[in-house]
Amino acid sequence: MNNLVLLTVIILLSSVGYFLGKRRTEKSVKGNIRTLHSLPGYYGLYIAFWCGLPAVLVFLLWMAFQSSVITSLVISDLPREFQSLPEDRLSLVFNDILNIASGAISHEQIDQALLEAVDHYNRLKSTGFAALLAVVLSVCLAGLGISLRKIKPDMPARAIVERAIRLLMILCSTIAIFTTIGIVLSVLFEAIRFFQQIAFTDFIFGMHWSPQMAIREDQVGAAGSFGMIPLLTGTLMISAIAMLVAVPVGLMSAIYMSEYAAERVRTVAKPVLEILAGIPTVVYGFFAALTVAPFIREFGSDMGLDVSSESALAAGLVMGIMIIPFVSSLSDDVIKAVPQSLRDASLGVGATQSETIIRVVVPAALPGIVGSILLAVSRAVGETMIVVMAAGLTANLTANPLQAVTTFTVQIVTLLIGDQEFDSAKTLAAFALGLVLFVMTLVLNIVALYVVRRYREQYE
Amino acid sequence: MNKSYLRDENSAARLLRIKAGLRRRYLVEKVFKSVGVVAILSALAMLAVLFISITGKGYSAFQQTFIRLDVKFDPSLIDPDQSGDAEVLSRADYGGLVKKSLREMFPEVKQRRQKKDLYSLASSGAFFQLREMVMADPDLIGTEQRIWVPADDDVDMLVKGHIQADSEGSGRIKPHTIHWINTLKEQGALEMRFNRVLFTNGDSREPELAGIWGAVVGSFYTLLVTLLLSFPLGVATAVYLEEFAPQNIWTDIIEVNINNLAAVPSIVFGLLGLAVFLNFFGLPRSAPMVGGLVLTLMTLPTIIIASRASLKSVPPSIREGALGVGASKMQAVTDHVLPLAMPGMLTGTIIGMARALGETAPLLMIGMVAFIVDIPTGIFDKATALPVQIYLWADSPERAFVERTSAAIIILLAFLLVMNAVAVVLRKKFERRW
Amino acid sequence: MRAPEESLKTVGTPILEKNVKISCRDVNVYYGTKQAIKDLSVDIAEREVTAFIGPSGCGKSTFLRCFNRMNDTIKDCKVTGEIIIDDENIYDKKIDAVLLRARIGMVFQKPNPFPKSIYQNVAYGPRIHGLATNKAELDDIVIGSLEKAGLFNEVKDQLEHPGTSLSGGQQQRLCIARAISVQPELILMDEPCSALDPIATGKIEELINELRKNYTIIIVTHSMQQAARVSQRTAFFHLGGLIEVGDTKKIFVNPEHRLTQDYITGRYG
C-alpha cells in the first residue's frame, strides 16, 4: 500500500510540474503565446516528464531488487548454525521469518535467533522504504527544479516531448522481445542445471519416467528416472486423438460455411462455433473428467473393453472439441483466400460444387490448411488443464488409447505445484520439460506461420 | 497421333456420356454437402452437451438444505460468570449448543455412535453462525431462538437426490439418518433455501461453507493488474509499430516475436513467472500482482494484434488531413487516429481480458493454487482466481463439490458472456465503413 | 436527334433469319432490386464471333454470364425471359446447369489456370465428366485441345509443369484449351485479353479466328479495335440495354445510333 501512495505522490508532483511549467511559460511571454515555439501545454509536459519518469524508473528498479537484497542481508546476519544449512533448508527458514514478520505465525515458542532475524528484517524493510522515499522524492524534485530552469520560450518543447514519447513507445514494443528472451533464459538456465544432474541423453531417449525422488537416501529407487519418451508418446497420442476429432469436423464446418451456407446460417453458426473457443480450458477439463471419461468407461465396459478412468481417449476427445473452432476459423480464412476465379473456372467447365471444392479449392488451399493444422497441433501439445484434470499421472509407454497416459504439461504441473525445493532434480525436470515443450511448439509455430504466409503471398 | 475421338464423336453421344455420369455426381454432391451439415451440427451438439451437462450438474448448487434449530442460548454454557467479555463470548462452546438442540429434537437417540451421526446433520458452520449472532447481540444470551443453519453436505446431497442411502448402513449415510431427515421434513424443520454462502464466502473444506467470493476478488485484482499494464503497453506498442516504426530488421524481429508469443503455450508463461518474478525478483507467491504480470505478458500479443488491425482500418486520408493542416505526426496520431481506432482497441482488450479471466495453467505455476480461506484485500495478498478455484474444487473428493464446481463454472461463463457481449456491442456500435 | 426514351430501343438487326445458335427474348437480370439487364432481345449466329462492346458497367459481362448460367452462383441474382440455345430454353427448370456448362466453355478476364500441372488443367473437364475411358483417350483429348489452342508446341516438353509457371498469354491459351477440352458448342470469352500484352493479345486473336470455324464464340471486349479485328457481328450495350447490333463492319463504319457513334469515336466510355 505504501508503494501505491508513493506512486500517487509521484503522479501528483508531475501534475504540479505540468501546471507550473505551463504557467511559467505563459507568464514569460506575458500571455502572448504566439511567440512561443510550442504550445504551453508542451512545456508543462516537458516538466512533468522530467519530474515523473526518472522517479518511476528508480522506483521500479528499487522494487525489482529490494526483496532479494533484503533476503541476502538477513541471511548473512543469521547465526552460524543457520548459515551452514543447505540452501533449500535455508530458504525454508527464511520463509518462516517472512511468515512471522507478516504475523501469519504467532510469536510464541520461536527461536530467539529467528526473532532477531525477524526484527532485522522488519528494520531493513522500514529503512528500505524510508530510503526509497527519500531517493524517489529527491529525484522527483531534482527533475522538477532542473527542468523548470531549463525552459525558455524558444525551446522546441514539442519536439523534445514527442521524442520522449516515441522513446517510451519503442521501449514498450521491445517487451515482446524481452518476454521471449525471458522465457528462453528462465527455461534454459534451469534446464541446464537439470542436465548437470541427469544426463541429457538419459532424458531425451530414456524410456522410463518416475520422478519420485527418495526422501531418505537409503530408499529404493532413490534416484528417480527421467526419461521423457513416455511423456512424448503420451502427448502425441492425446494430440493425435484431438486432431482426429478437430480436423474433420473443423475443416468440413469451414468448407460448408464458406462454400454452401446461406448468409443467415453463417451469421448464426459462426459465432456459436466460436463460443467453443472462448470456453476456459478448465471447464473442458471438468467436462472431460466428470462427463466424458465416465461415459467412455461405461461404454467400454459394456463392450467388454477395459477402459482406464483417465483414458487418453477422453482427454483427446475433449481437447478435439476445444480445437474445432481453431481449425475451422483458420481454414475458413485460407479457403476464403482462394480466388473466386478458380471456382468460376471449375464451375465454367461444368463441375459440380463438391467437385470444385474437392478438386480445386481444397488443393489450392492445402498449404494454408496444413499450416493451420500445424498451429492447432501446437495448441494441442501445449494444452494443460484438460490433460491435468482428465489424463493420468503415470507415464505408460503404450499405444492403447483406452489406457491412461501422461503428457509434458501434466508432469510440469505436478512437479511444480505445492512446495518445492528449488534445486532438486524433480523441480528442475519441470523446466527441462518446459524447454522441450517450448521448442516443440516454437518449431511448429514458425513452420506453420511460414507456410501460411507463403500461401497468402501466392494469391496476393 | 489418333485424334479421331475429338473430331468424330458427335455432340449427342458426348452429352449422353456426360448425362450417364450425372446421377452419381449429384449423389456425391449431396453426400458431401450433408457431411458438412453433419460436421457443423455435431460441433454444435458437443457445445450443447457441454452446456447441458454443466448446468444439469450445477443448478442445484444455488440452493442449500437448511435445518431449523431451536437453540437455547444457555448463559451457563456461554458466559457462566456473566462477564460480558468479548473474549469469553468468542471462546464459548457454541458447538455444544447446536448439539444440545439436536439432542432435544431427537430425545430417543442414546447410543454414542448414533449421537455422533445426529450431530453431523448440521454443518460445522452452525458454530460460527451462533457465535456471530451472540457477538453481535449479547442480549441473546438466556433467550431461546429459532434459527436456520446449513445442513451438512452429505445431508444436502441426500436431500437433493445426488447420493443414495446405503441400506446396509455401512456408507456415509445410515438408515437412522434418513429417518431423522424424514422426520425433520415432516416437521417443516428442513428446507431448501438460496445458497447465499456460495456468493459471499471464501474457500472452505466444508462444501456447504465454501464460496467463490474469494476467488472472484482474486480474479478481479489479477485482471486489474493485467488491464492496467497490458492496455497502455499494448496500445503504445501497436501505435509505434503501425504508425512510427521504420521498416527494418528490428521491427521485423519484434513482429515475428509477437506472432510467436501469441502461440506459446500458456503454461510456459507460468514457468517464466515462476523463474523470473518469483525466484529472481523475489515477488511474493500466490499474489494477484504476479498473476497479473504473467497474464499481461500473455495477453499483450492479443491486444497488440487487435490494436494494429484497428489502426490499420483508419484510412490514411485522416492522417493526411491532419498532417495537411500542420499537425506533427504525433499530434495526428493522438488527436485523430487514436480516437477513431479506440473502439477496436477496446474490443481487442476486452477479448484479451476475457481470455485472461479463463486462464488457469500459468496461475498454477506461480502458486495461486493454494487453499485460501480469506478474501484478499490487495494485489500482494495471497489469493486464488476463479478458474483455479474451479480446478481445486474439481479435484475435491466430496460429492457436494461437484455441483459447486459446476455452479462456479456457470458463474465464470456468465462473466465471460458479459465481457464478450460488451465487446460485440462495442464493435457493432462503432463499426464504421469508410 | 431522337428523344431519349426512344434512343434506348435496339436498332440494327437484333433478330436473324437463319443460322441462329442462340436467341434471347426479353431477358432481364436483377441483382437484388437493381436491374442490370433491361428487356433484351437478340440472336447470336452460329460459327461466328459476336463481340459485345460498351462502356464499363453497361451489363455486357452480366449478359455473357447468362449463357452458361454462371449468374446462378451469385446470390440474389435473378434472370427472367428466355435464352434459347438449339431449341432449348436454358432457364427452363428441366435444364441441368452442369450439363449446360459442359456444352458451353468460358474463358475469363484474368488467366485462371488451376494450381496444377498443365496436363491436369486440360484434363480436368474431361475427367469430371467421364469423357475418357482410359489414359490414352485422355492423352488424346489433352493433346488435341492444346493443339487447337495453339499451345501444344510450346509446352509439349513440360506438360507436368504447373500451369501457373507459364507466361500470361500462354496461361490464357491454356485456359482456352481447358475450355475446349470438353468440346463445347459455344465459347464465352469475358475480355480475354485485358490482362495481356499486345503480342500475346495478337496470338489469342489469331486463335479466335481459327476457332470460329468450329465454334460459336461470344467475346466481351473493351477494345473496339479488337472487336473490329475478330468479330463478324457486334452488339453495343449501354446502361443495361442493347443499343445497336449488326455486322461489325457496318457498326464501325456507319453506326445508326448516336450513342454507338459517340462511343466508337471515343467521345465517352
mmCIF file with all atom_site columns, N, CA and C in Angstrom, chain B residues 325-355:
data_model
loop_
_atom_site.group_PDB
_atom_site.id
_atom_site.type_symbol
_atom_site.label_atom_id
_atom_site.label_alt_id
_atom_site.label_comp_id
_atom_site.label_asym_id
_atom_site.label_entity_id
_atom_site.label_seq_id
_atom_site.pdbx_PDB_ins_code
_atom_site.Cartn_x
_atom_site.Cartn_y
_atom_site.Cartn_z
_atom_site.occupancy
_atom_site.B_iso_or_equiv
_atom_site.pdbx_formal_charge
_atom_site.auth_seq_id
_atom_site.auth_comp_id
_atom_site.auth_asym_id
_atom_site.auth_atom_id
_atom_site.pdbx_PDB_model_num
ATOM 1  N N  . VAL B 1 325 ? -2.916  20.141  -42.216 1.00 0.00 ? 325 VAL B N  1
ATOM 2  C CA . VAL B 1 325 ? -3.147  21.420  -41.539 1.00 0.00 ? 325 VAL B CA 1
ATOM 3  C C  . VAL B 1 325 ? -2.016  21.753  -40.581 1.00 0.00 ? 325 VAL B C  1
ATOM 4  N N  . GLY B 1 326 ? -0.908  21.020  -40.684 1.00 0.00 ? 326 GLY B N  1
ATOM 5  C CA . GLY B 1 326 ? 0.275   21.408  -39.940 1.00 0.00 ? 326 GLY B CA 1
ATOM 6  C C  . GLY B 1 326 ? 0.484   20.710  -38.619 1.00 0.00 ? 326 GLY B C  1
ATOM 7  N N  . ALA B 1 327 ? -0.280  19.636  -38.351 1.00 0.00 ? 327 ALA B N  1
ATOM 8  C CA . ALA B 1 327 ? -0.048  18.892  -37.120 1.00 0.00 ? 327 ALA B CA 1
ATOM 9  C C  . ALA B 1 327 ? 1.211   18.059  -37.277 1.00 0.00 ? 327 ALA B C  1
ATOM 10 N N  . SER B 1 328 ? 1.897   17.813  -36.175 1.00 0.00 ? 328 SER B N  1
ATOM 11 C CA . SER B 1 328 ? 3.031   16.901  -36.242 1.00 0.00 ? 328 SER B CA 1
ATOM 12 C C  . SER B 1 328 ? 2.469   15.497  -36.343 1.00 0.00 ? 328 SER B C  1
ATOM 13 N N  . LYS B 1 329 ? 3.317   14.540  -36.686 1.00 0.00 ? 329 LYS B N  1
ATOM 14 C CA . LYS B 1 329 ? 2.864   13.167  -36.833 1.00 0.00 ? 329 LYS B CA 1
ATOM 15 C C  . LYS B 1 329 ? 2.246   12.673  -35.528 1.00 0.00 ? 329 LYS B C  1
ATOM 16 N N  . MET B 1 330 ? 2.945   13.038  -34.405 1.00 0.00 ? 330 MET B N  1
ATOM 17 C CA . MET B 1 330 ? 2.449   12.606  -33.098 1.00 0.00 ? 330 MET B CA 1
ATOM 18 C C  . MET B 1 330 ? 1.057   13.180  -32.840 1.00 0.00 ? 330 MET B C  1
ATOM 19 N N  . GLN B 1 331 ? 0.877   14.467  -33.198 1.00 0.00 ? 331 GLN B N  1
ATOM 20 C CA . GLN B 1 331 ? -0.435  15.083  -32.979 1.00 0.00 ? 331 GLN B CA 1
ATOM 21 C C  . GLN B 1 331 ? -1.495  14.438  -33.857 1.00 0.00 ? 331 GLN B C  1
ATOM 22 N N  . ALA B 1 332 ? -1.124  14.133  -35.090 1.00 0.00 ? 332 ALA B N  1
ATOM 23 C CA . ALA B 1 332 ? -2.075  13.496  -35.991 1.00 0.00 ? 332 ALA B CA 1
ATOM 24 C C  . ALA B 1 332 ? -2.550  12.180  -35.373 1.00 0.00 ? 332 ALA B C  1
ATOM 25 N N  . VAL B 1 333 ? -1.601  11.435  -34.789 1.00 0.00 ? 333 VAL B N  1
ATOM 26 C CA . VAL B 1 333 ? -1.961  10.137  -34.217 1.00 0.00 ? 333 VAL B CA 1
ATOM 27 C C  . VAL B 1 333 ? -2.800  10.309  -32.960 1.00 0.00 ? 333 VAL B C  1
ATOM 28 N N  . THR B 1 334 ? -2.312  11.149  -32.026 1.00 0.00 ? 334 THR B N  1
ATOM 29 C CA . THR B 1 334 ? -3.032  11.229  -30.752 1.00 0.00 ? 334 THR B CA 1
ATOM 30 C C  . THR B 1 334 ? -4.374  11.922  -30.898 1.00 0.00 ? 334 THR B C  1
ATOM 31 N N  . ASP B 1 335 ? -4.466  12.944  -31.775 1.00 0.00 ? 335 ASP B N  1
ATOM 32 C CA . ASP B 1 335 ? -5.707  13.706  -31.850 1.00 0.00 ? 335 ASP B CA 1
ATOM 33 C C  . ASP B 1 335 ? -6.718  13.106  -32.805 1.00 0.00 ? 335 ASP B C  1
ATOM 34 N N  . HIS B 1 336 ? -6.247  12.406  -33.846 1.00 0.00 ? 336 HIS B N  1
ATOM 35 C CA . HIS B 1 336 ? -7.197  11.978  -34.870 1.00 0.00 ? 336 HIS B CA 1
ATOM 36 C C  . HIS B 1 336 ? -7.276  10.466  -35.060 1.00 0.00 ? 336 HIS B C  1
ATOM 37 N N  . VAL B 1 337 ? -6.111  9.826   -35.138 1.00 0.00 ? 337 VAL B N  1
ATOM 38 C CA . VAL B 1 337 ? -6.135  8.386   -35.440 1.00 0.00 ? 337 VAL B CA 1
ATOM 39 C C  . VAL B 1 337 ? -6.574  7.584   -34.216 1.00 0.00 ? 337 VAL B C  1
ATOM 40 N N  . LEU B 1 338 ? -5.956  7.886   -33.077 1.00 0.00 ? 338 LEU B N  1
ATOM 41 C CA . LEU B 1 338 ? -6.250  7.098   -31.866 1.00 0.00 ? 338 LEU B CA 1
ATOM 42 C C  . LEU B 1 338 ? -7.731  7.101   -31.493 1.00 0.00 ? 338 LEU B C  1
ATOM 43 N N  . PRO B 1 339 ? -8.399  8.275   -31.471 1.00 0.00 ? 339 PRO B N  1
ATOM 44 C CA . PRO B 1 339 ? -9.818  8.240   -31.104 1.00 0.00 ? 339 PRO B CA 1
ATOM 45 C C  . PRO B 1 339 ? -10.630 7.354   -32.043 1.00 0.00 ? 339 PRO B C  1
ATOM 46 N N  . LEU B 1 340 ? -10.267 7.361   -33.323 1.00 0.00 ? 340 LEU B N  1
ATOM 47 C CA . LEU B 1 340 ? -11.013 6.535   -34.265 1.00 0.00 ? 340 LEU B CA 1
ATOM 48 C C  . LEU B 1 340 ? -10.722 5.052   -34.069 1.00 0.00 ? 340 LEU B C  1
ATOM 49 N N  . ALA B 1 341 ? -9.490  4.749   -33.668 1.00 0.00 ? 341 ALA B N  1
ATOM 50 C CA . ALA B 1 341 ? -9.110  3.345   -33.521 1.00 0.00 ? 341 ALA B CA 1
ATOM 51 C C  . ALA B 1 341 ? -9.485  2.802   -32.146 1.00 0.00 ? 341 ALA B C  1
ATOM 52 N N  . MET B 1 342 ? -9.853  3.700   -31.224 1.00 0.00 ? 342 MET B N  1
ATOM 53 C CA . MET B 1 342 ? -10.046 3.289   -29.828 1.00 0.00 ? 342 MET B CA 1
ATOM 54 C C  . MET B 1 342 ? -11.094 2.186   -29.643 1.00 0.00 ? 342 MET B C  1
ATOM 55 N N  . PRO B 1 343 ? -12.275 2.279   -30.274 1.00 0.00 ? 343 PRO B N  1
ATOM 56 C CA . PRO B 1 343 ? -13.251 1.206   -30.059 1.00 0.00 ? 343 PRO B CA 1
ATOM 57 C C  . PRO B 1 343 ? -12.683 -0.160  -30.424 1.00 0.00 ? 343 PRO B C  1
ATOM 58 N N  . GLY B 1 344 ? -11.984 -0.232  -31.537 1.00 0.00 ? 344 GLY B N  1
ATOM 59 C CA . GLY B 1 344 ? -11.384 -1.504  -31.951 1.00 0.00 ? 344 GLY B CA 1
ATOM 60 C C  . GLY B 1 344 ? -10.373 -1.981  -30.923 1.00 0.00 ? 344 GLY B C  1
ATOM 61 N N  . MET B 1 345 ? -9.570  -1.047  -30.404 1.00 0.00 ? 345 MET B N  1
ATOM 62 C CA . MET B 1 345 ? -8.565  -1.430  -29.409 1.00 0.00 ? 345 MET B CA 1
ATOM 63 C C  . MET B 1 345 ? -9.248  -1.923  -28.133 1.00 0.00 ? 345 MET B C  1
ATOM 64 N N  . LEU B 1 346 ? -10.311 -1.228  -27.742 1.00 0.00 ? 346 LEU B N  1
ATOM 65 C CA . LEU B 1 346 ? -11.024 -1.639  -26.529 1.00 0.00 ? 346 LEU B CA 1
ATOM 66 C C  . LEU B 1 346 ? -11.632 -3.025  -26.710 1.00 0.00 ? 346 LEU B C  1
ATOM 67 N N  . THR B 1 347 ? -12.199 -3.262  -27.897 1.00 0.00 ? 347 THR B N  1
ATOM 68 C CA . THR B 1 347 ? -12.765 -4.581  -28.167 1.00 0.00 ? 347 THR B CA 1
ATOM 69 C C  . THR B 1 347 ? -11.689 -5.647  -28.009 1.00 0.00 ? 347 THR B C  1
ATOM 70 N N  . GLY B 1 348 ? -10.545 -5.406  -28.630 1.00 0.00 ? 348 GLY B N  1
ATOM 71 C CA . GLY B 1 348 ? -9.447  -6.365  -28.539 1.00 0.00 ? 348 GLY B CA 1
ATOM 72 C C  . GLY B 1 348 ? -9.022  -6.569  -27.092 1.00 0.00 ? 348 GLY B C  1
ATOM 73 N N  . THR B 1 349 ? -8.983  -5.483  -26.335 1.00 0.00 ? 349 THR B N  1
ATOM 74 C CA . THR B 1 349 ? -8.569  -5.583  -24.936 1.00 0.00 ? 349 THR B CA 1
ATOM 75 C C  . THR B 1 349 ? -9.572  -6.396  -24.121 1.00 0.00 ? 349 THR B C  1
ATOM 76 N N  . ILE B 1 350 ? -10.859 -6.158  -24.362 1.00 0.00 ? 350 ILE B N  1
ATOM 77 C CA . ILE B 1 350 ? -11.861 -6.909  -23.602 1.00 0.00 ? 350 ILE B CA 1
ATOM 78 C C  . ILE B 1 350 ? -11.740 -8.401  -23.909 1.00 0.00 ? 350 ILE B C  1
ATOM 79 N N  . ILE B 1 351 ? -11.550 -8.708  -25.191 1.00 0.00 ? 351 ILE B N  1
ATOM 80 C CA . ILE B 1 351 ? -11.422 -10.123 -25.548 1.00 0.00 ? 351 ILE B CA 1
ATOM 81 C C  . ILE B 1 351 ? -10.173 -10.717 -24.894 1.00 0.00 ? 351 ILE B C  1
ATOM 82 N N  . GLY B 1 352 ? -9.085  -9.937  -24.892 1.00 0.00 ? 352 GLY B N  1
ATOM 83 C CA . GLY B 1 352 ? -7.872  -10.403 -24.219 1.00 0.00 ? 352 GLY B CA 1
ATOM 84 C C  . GLY B 1 352 ? -8.118  -10.618 -22.733 1.00 0.00 ? 352 GLY B C  1
ATOM 85 N N  . MET B 1 353 ? -8.863  -9.708  -22.121 1.00 0.00 ? 353 MET B N  1
ATOM 86 C CA . MET B 1 353 ? -9.166  -9.832  -20.692 1.00 0.00 ? 353 MET B CA 1
ATOM 87 C C  . MET B 1 353 ? -10.024 -11.068 -20.431 1.00 0.00 ? 353 MET B C  1
ATOM 88 N N  . ALA B 1 354 ? -10.974 -11.307 -21.329 1.00 0.00 ? 354 ALA B N  1
ATOM 89 C CA . ALA B 1 354 ? -11.832 -12.476 -21.154 1.00 0.00 ? 354 ALA B CA 1
ATOM 90 C C  . ALA B 1 354 ? -10.987 -13.740 -21.185 1.00 0.00 ? 354 ALA B C  1
ATOM 91 N N  . ARG B 1 355 ? -10.031 -13.764 -22.102 1.00 0.00 ? 355 ARG B N  1
ATOM 92 C CA . ARG B 1 355 ? -9.167  -14.937 -22.175 1.00 0.00 ? 355 ARG B CA 1
ATOM 93 C C  . ARG B 1 355 ? -8.346  -15.056 -20.897 1.00 0.00 ? 355 ARG B C  1
#
